[in-house]
Amino acid sequence: MSHSFTIELEFVRLRTFTELDYEELYDLTRQTEITDLLPDWNMTEEQLEGFLGFVIGSYDTFDPSDVRILLAMEHKRDKRLIGWCGVFPNDLLDPIAREIAYAISKDYRNQGHITAAVRAMASFVFRHTQLEQIVAIVKPHNHASRRVVEKAGFRHLDLVRLSDQQDYDYFEYPKTGSDESEIDNRLLVRKARPEDAETLADIMKRTFNREINIWHQAEGPPDNNLCPPGYDSVEMHKYAIRESHYYVIVYERRTIGGICINSTGKRHARIDKLFIDPSYQGQGFGSKVVSLIEKAFATVEEWRLETSSKQVHNHRFYEKAGFVRTYESEREYGYEKIIPRVKDAIGIKHIEGEASRMENRNFSDTEFENCFMKGVDFYKINLEDGRYTNSNLQNSQFTDCNLSGSKFTNLNLTHVLLADLRLSGSEIGLVSLDGVYFHDTNLGADKKPILFERCDLSGSELRGCNLTNVNIRQCDLSGMKINDIPADELLSAYYKAVK
């Protein structure tokens, strides 16, 4: 069963050792940064050869009831053996105990690789064996190793003296993935705060990069479901925190993912994004989070979402959670979950009388004039060719709507937020992005300048524009031309002149 011992992470891969690993493994065991802490690894060539043969042979005799496993840690990009990670007995501990053991090359430390490997190894062992807990022992002065096990989720229990008469910090990592009550006790879903943006962006980047590596096989860029625009941008997450119902998923006081909900109405909502750190996937967290969110949005009767057509495991996950596939395209699947009306079930009073809730009516060609419609909620409404004139739409929200071909003219759009939109091929004129055409714009009476920040303007052209006092700072000017003169040549000539 050795073929099953492979754990894919973002930057490293845990896999079985082979005889081809001998040279690189020997080089690792010459690093004093490893052998000073793990003296048993300071083997002779003959000893190491015999040990490697023993490890390779152990894969075929692996026993889920008597866990003993050691995997090689390979750096994906560099294609190098950079360490190892495993779970097996330790003569210093109780015979039934299983210890997490690991080491990493001095050249790859402080990059998060070993923490990710330890967390993934623990998750893998719990899913595929009968082991109920994993322990770790760390010498008190080994602060780096202590940080690894703590960040991986191990809990410190005590300072103990073992049979070698040395003191060790003793850590424990219990199996919780299959015990829902344990998840309940340790899982928290809370509102995201601006300071969470960087952590959420990092986790989402690792999560989606892994999905891209697995599912994107064709040439060209991946579709927007596999690679959502701005998924790794801290600014995008700050925007979502500010404008959406964005929640942080916390397990044992550690952020392990996020879920973002779009909900502008009373009875309907959309799961915009749901992601779990790859090291915590497969343990029931996603299902539990969906259940918690449904309870938090108790008045919502219809949930929707979209996911990539390629992500088969996503399809199974949402269908298991009660979602039904409503449409399919080459790149995207749409899902919907209908929850029975909650009015009678939980006493919600936001629906009062039949007149306040109109369904399946045909109002085509109807004229509404001098109507008071504050707080009205339109959902799944066909308003094609509608006209809105001399009306107060202040503070309105348009979310997840098809407005292609629409015209917005002679409007007061001051302080309007336009974000998370696709404007491809659009024309914005007489006011103030791929294929967008800006023309006849001005800076208004206050002449407040425009700020472009973190924008991709590669290949753009500025013609006949007033660029007085424009300042370009900290930008990549490769290939940029001013009046057909390369900008790097202009800068070079300038710096020569001022010397």
Tab-separated table of C-alpha atoms in Angstrom, residues 100-273:
chain	number	residue	atom	x	y	z
A	100	ILE	CA	5.620	12.867	15.999
A	101	ALA	CA	9.203	13.119	14.777
A	102	TYR	CA	10.617	15.474	12.189
A	103	ALA	CA	13.679	17.296	10.916
A	104	ILE	CA	14.360	19.803	8.161
A	105	SER	CA	17.462	21.079	6.398
A	106	LYS	CA	19.032	24.260	7.730
A	107	ASP	CA	18.516	25.765	4.257
A	108	TYR	CA	14.716	25.492	4.439
A	109	ARG	CA	13.927	26.564	7.973
A	110	ASN	CA	11.640	29.406	9.060
A	111	GLN	CA	9.467	29.012	5.946
A	112	GLY	CA	6.547	27.126	7.521
A	113	HIS	CA	7.326	23.842	5.753
A	114	ILE	CA	7.851	21.711	8.851
A	115	THR	CA	4.763	23.047	10.650
A	116	ALA	CA	2.609	22.257	7.619
A	117	ALA	CA	4.167	18.800	7.372
A	118	VAL	CA	3.589	17.988	11.058
A	119	ARG	CA	-0.027	19.127	10.893
A	120	ALA	CA	-0.655	17.192	7.682
A	121	MET	CA	1.029	14.051	9.016
A	122	ALA	CA	-1.128	14.095	12.154
A	123	SER	CA	-4.279	14.560	10.080
A	124	PHE	CA	-3.242	11.770	7.705
A	125	VAL	CA	-2.527	9.305	10.515
A	126	PHE	CA	-5.822	10.001	12.267
A	127	ARG	CA	-7.772	9.453	9.039
A	128	HIS	CA	-6.050	6.223	8.054
A	129	THR	CA	-5.232	4.468	11.334
A	130	GLN	CA	-6.777	3.557	14.671
A	131	LEU	CA	-4.513	5.933	16.603
A	132	GLU	CA	-6.380	8.182	19.048
A	133	GLN	CA	-3.629	10.660	19.903
A	134	ILE	CA	-0.093	11.691	18.983
A	135	VAL	CA	2.455	13.094	21.426
A	136	ALA	CA	5.530	15.266	21.079
A	137	ILE	CA	8.467	15.700	23.444
A	138	VAL	CA	10.670	18.773	23.162
A	139	LYS	CA	13.712	19.757	25.191
A	140	PRO	CA	13.007	23.036	27.039
A	141	HIS	CA	15.813	24.908	25.295
A	142	ASN	CA	14.591	23.898	21.807
A	143	HIS	CA	12.364	26.910	21.229
A	144	ALA	CA	12.128	26.379	17.458
A	145	SER	CA	10.734	22.861	17.825
A	146	ARG	CA	8.308	24.045	20.490
A	147	ARG	CA	6.960	26.669	18.093
A	148	VAL	CA	6.480	23.988	15.439
A	149	VAL	CA	4.334	21.680	17.569
A	150	GLU	CA	2.347	24.546	19.095
A	151	LYS	CA	1.577	26.059	15.682
A	152	ALA	CA	0.648	22.597	14.418
A	153	GLY	CA	-2.007	22.300	17.145
A	154	PHE	CA	-0.311	20.276	19.889
A	155	ARG	CA	-1.273	21.181	23.477
A	156	HIS	CA	1.360	21.477	26.193
A	157	LEU	CA	0.532	19.237	29.150
A	158	ASP	CA	3.524	19.250	31.463
A	159	LEU	CA	7.286	19.313	31.966
A	160	VAL	CA	8.305	15.682	32.505
A	161	ARG	CA	11.486	13.781	33.307
A	162	LEU	CA	11.905	10.648	31.203
A	163	SER	CA	13.979	7.503	31.638
A	164	ASP	CA	17.123	9.181	30.278
A	165	GLN	CA	16.878	11.544	33.286
A	166	GLN	CA	16.380	14.522	30.969
A	167	ASP	CA	13.545	17.054	31.215
A	168	TYR	CA	11.140	17.427	28.292
A	169	ASP	CA	8.076	19.510	27.521
A	170	TYR	CA	5.300	17.007	26.831
A	171	PHE	CA	2.668	17.819	24.189
A	172	GLU	CA	-0.443	15.994	23.048
A	173	TYR	CA	-2.502	16.098	19.857
A	174	PRO	CA	-5.802	14.182	20.316
A	175	LYS	CA	-7.904	12.792	17.513
A	176	THR	CA	-10.979	14.993	17.081
A	177	GLY	CA	-11.874	14.811	13.409
A	178	SER	CA	-14.592	12.163	13.736
A	179	ASP	CA	-16.068	13.393	17.035
A	180	GLU	CA	-18.605	16.125	16.351
A	181	SER	CA	-18.917	17.137	19.993
A	182	GLU	CA	-15.170	17.688	20.146
A	183	ILE	CA	-15.357	19.858	17.037
A	184	ASP	CA	-18.231	21.820	18.582
A	185	ASN	CA	-16.214	22.524	21.701
A	186	ARG	CA	-13.166	23.748	19.829
A	187	LEU	CA	-14.615	25.283	16.663
A	188	LEU	CA	-15.529	28.961	16.551
A	189	VAL	CA	-16.981	30.989	13.686
A	190	ARG	CA	-16.711	34.720	14.357
A	191	LYS	CA	-17.041	37.947	12.381
A	192	ALA	CA	-13.847	38.833	10.576
A	193	ARG	CA	-12.009	42.001	11.543
A	194	PRO	CA	-9.672	44.139	9.381
A	195	GLU	CA	-6.646	42.703	11.153
A	196	ASP	CA	-7.694	39.212	9.964
A	197	ALA	CA	-7.254	40.130	6.286
A	198	GLU	CA	-3.598	39.136	5.982
A	199	THR	CA	-4.130	35.736	7.615
A	200	LEU	CA	-7.226	35.018	5.516
A	201	ALA	CA	-5.407	35.989	2.318
A	202	ASP	CA	-2.514	33.676	3.199
A	203	ILE	CA	-4.778	30.700	3.925
A	204	MET	CA	-6.909	31.272	0.829
A	205	LYS	CA	-3.776	31.552	-1.316
A	206	ARG	CA	-2.445	28.219	-0.056
A	207	THR	CA	-5.835	26.569	-0.380
A	208	PHE	CA	-6.543	27.715	-3.927
A	209	ASN	CA	-2.963	27.226	-5.133
A	210	ARG	CA	-3.307	23.604	-4.075
A	211	GLU	CA	-6.614	23.311	-5.948
A	212	ILE	CA	-5.060	24.861	-9.058
A	213	ASN	CA	-2.180	22.375	-8.927
A	214	ILE	CA	-4.634	19.481	-8.663
A	215	TRP	CA	-7.354	20.467	-11.119
A	216	HIS	CA	-5.867	22.827	-13.712
A	217	GLN	CA	-4.282	20.663	-16.401
A	218	ALA	CA	-5.065	22.617	-19.576
A	219	GLU	CA	-3.010	25.395	-21.112
A	220	GLY	CA	-3.847	28.999	-20.333
A	221	PRO	CA	-5.049	30.549	-17.087
A	222	PRO	CA	-7.426	28.649	-14.769
A	223	ASP	CA	-11.074	29.686	-14.615
A	224	ASN	CA	-12.317	32.202	-12.053
A	225	ASN	CA	-13.689	29.515	-9.748
A	226	LEU	CA	-10.318	27.810	-9.463
A	227	CYS	CA	-8.488	31.133	-9.361
A	228	PRO	CA	-10.873	33.869	-8.122
A	229	PRO	CA	-9.669	37.383	-8.950
A	230	GLY	CA	-7.788	38.826	-6.001
A	231	TYR	CA	-7.971	35.625	-3.946
A	232	ASP	CA	-4.466	36.247	-2.572
A	233	SER	CA	-4.892	40.010	-2.164
A	234	VAL	CA	-4.986	41.412	1.349
A	235	GLU	CA	-6.925	44.399	0.003
A	236	MET	CA	-9.618	42.141	-1.463
A	237	HIS	CA	-10.111	40.484	1.906
A	238	LYS	CA	-10.262	43.883	3.626
A	239	TYR	CA	-12.982	44.876	1.167
A	240	ALA	CA	-14.925	41.663	1.811
A	241	ILE	CA	-14.635	42.155	5.566
A	242	ARG	CA	-15.958	45.694	5.232
A	243	GLU	CA	-18.785	45.058	2.766
A	244	SER	CA	-19.879	41.432	3.295
A	245	HIS	CA	-20.740	38.981	6.032
A	246	TYR	CA	-17.227	37.573	6.357
A	247	TYR	CA	-16.428	35.069	9.088
A	248	VAL	CA	-13.185	33.623	10.394
A	249	ILE	CA	-13.109	29.890	11.122
A	250	VAL	CA	-11.113	29.248	14.296
A	251	TYR	CA	-10.162	25.856	15.682
A	252	GLU	CA	-8.373	25.598	19.019
A	253	ARG	CA	-7.673	29.350	18.870
A	254	ARG	CA	-6.026	29.033	15.463
A	255	THR	CA	-7.480	30.517	12.266
A	256	ILE	CA	-7.978	27.666	9.801
A	257	GLY	CA	-10.188	29.260	7.144
A	258	GLY	CA	-12.964	31.646	6.251
A	259	ILE	CA	-16.477	31.845	4.857
A	260	CYS	CA	-17.996	34.888	3.139
A	261	ILE	CA	-21.753	35.359	2.716
A	262	ASN	CA	-23.552	37.763	0.385
A	263	SER	CA	-26.990	38.540	1.760
A	264	THR	CA	-28.906	41.668	0.794
A	265	GLY	CA	-32.404	40.274	1.269
A	266	LYS	CA	-34.293	38.619	4.090
A	267	ARG	CA	-34.833	35.137	2.701
A	268	HIS	CA	-31.922	34.436	0.384
A	269	ALA	CA	-28.143	34.378	0.594
A	270	ARG	CA	-25.128	33.214	-1.359
A	271	ILE	CA	-21.951	31.527	-0.173
A	272	ASP	CA	-19.348	33.628	-1.957
A	273	LYS	CA	-16.321	31.767	-0.648
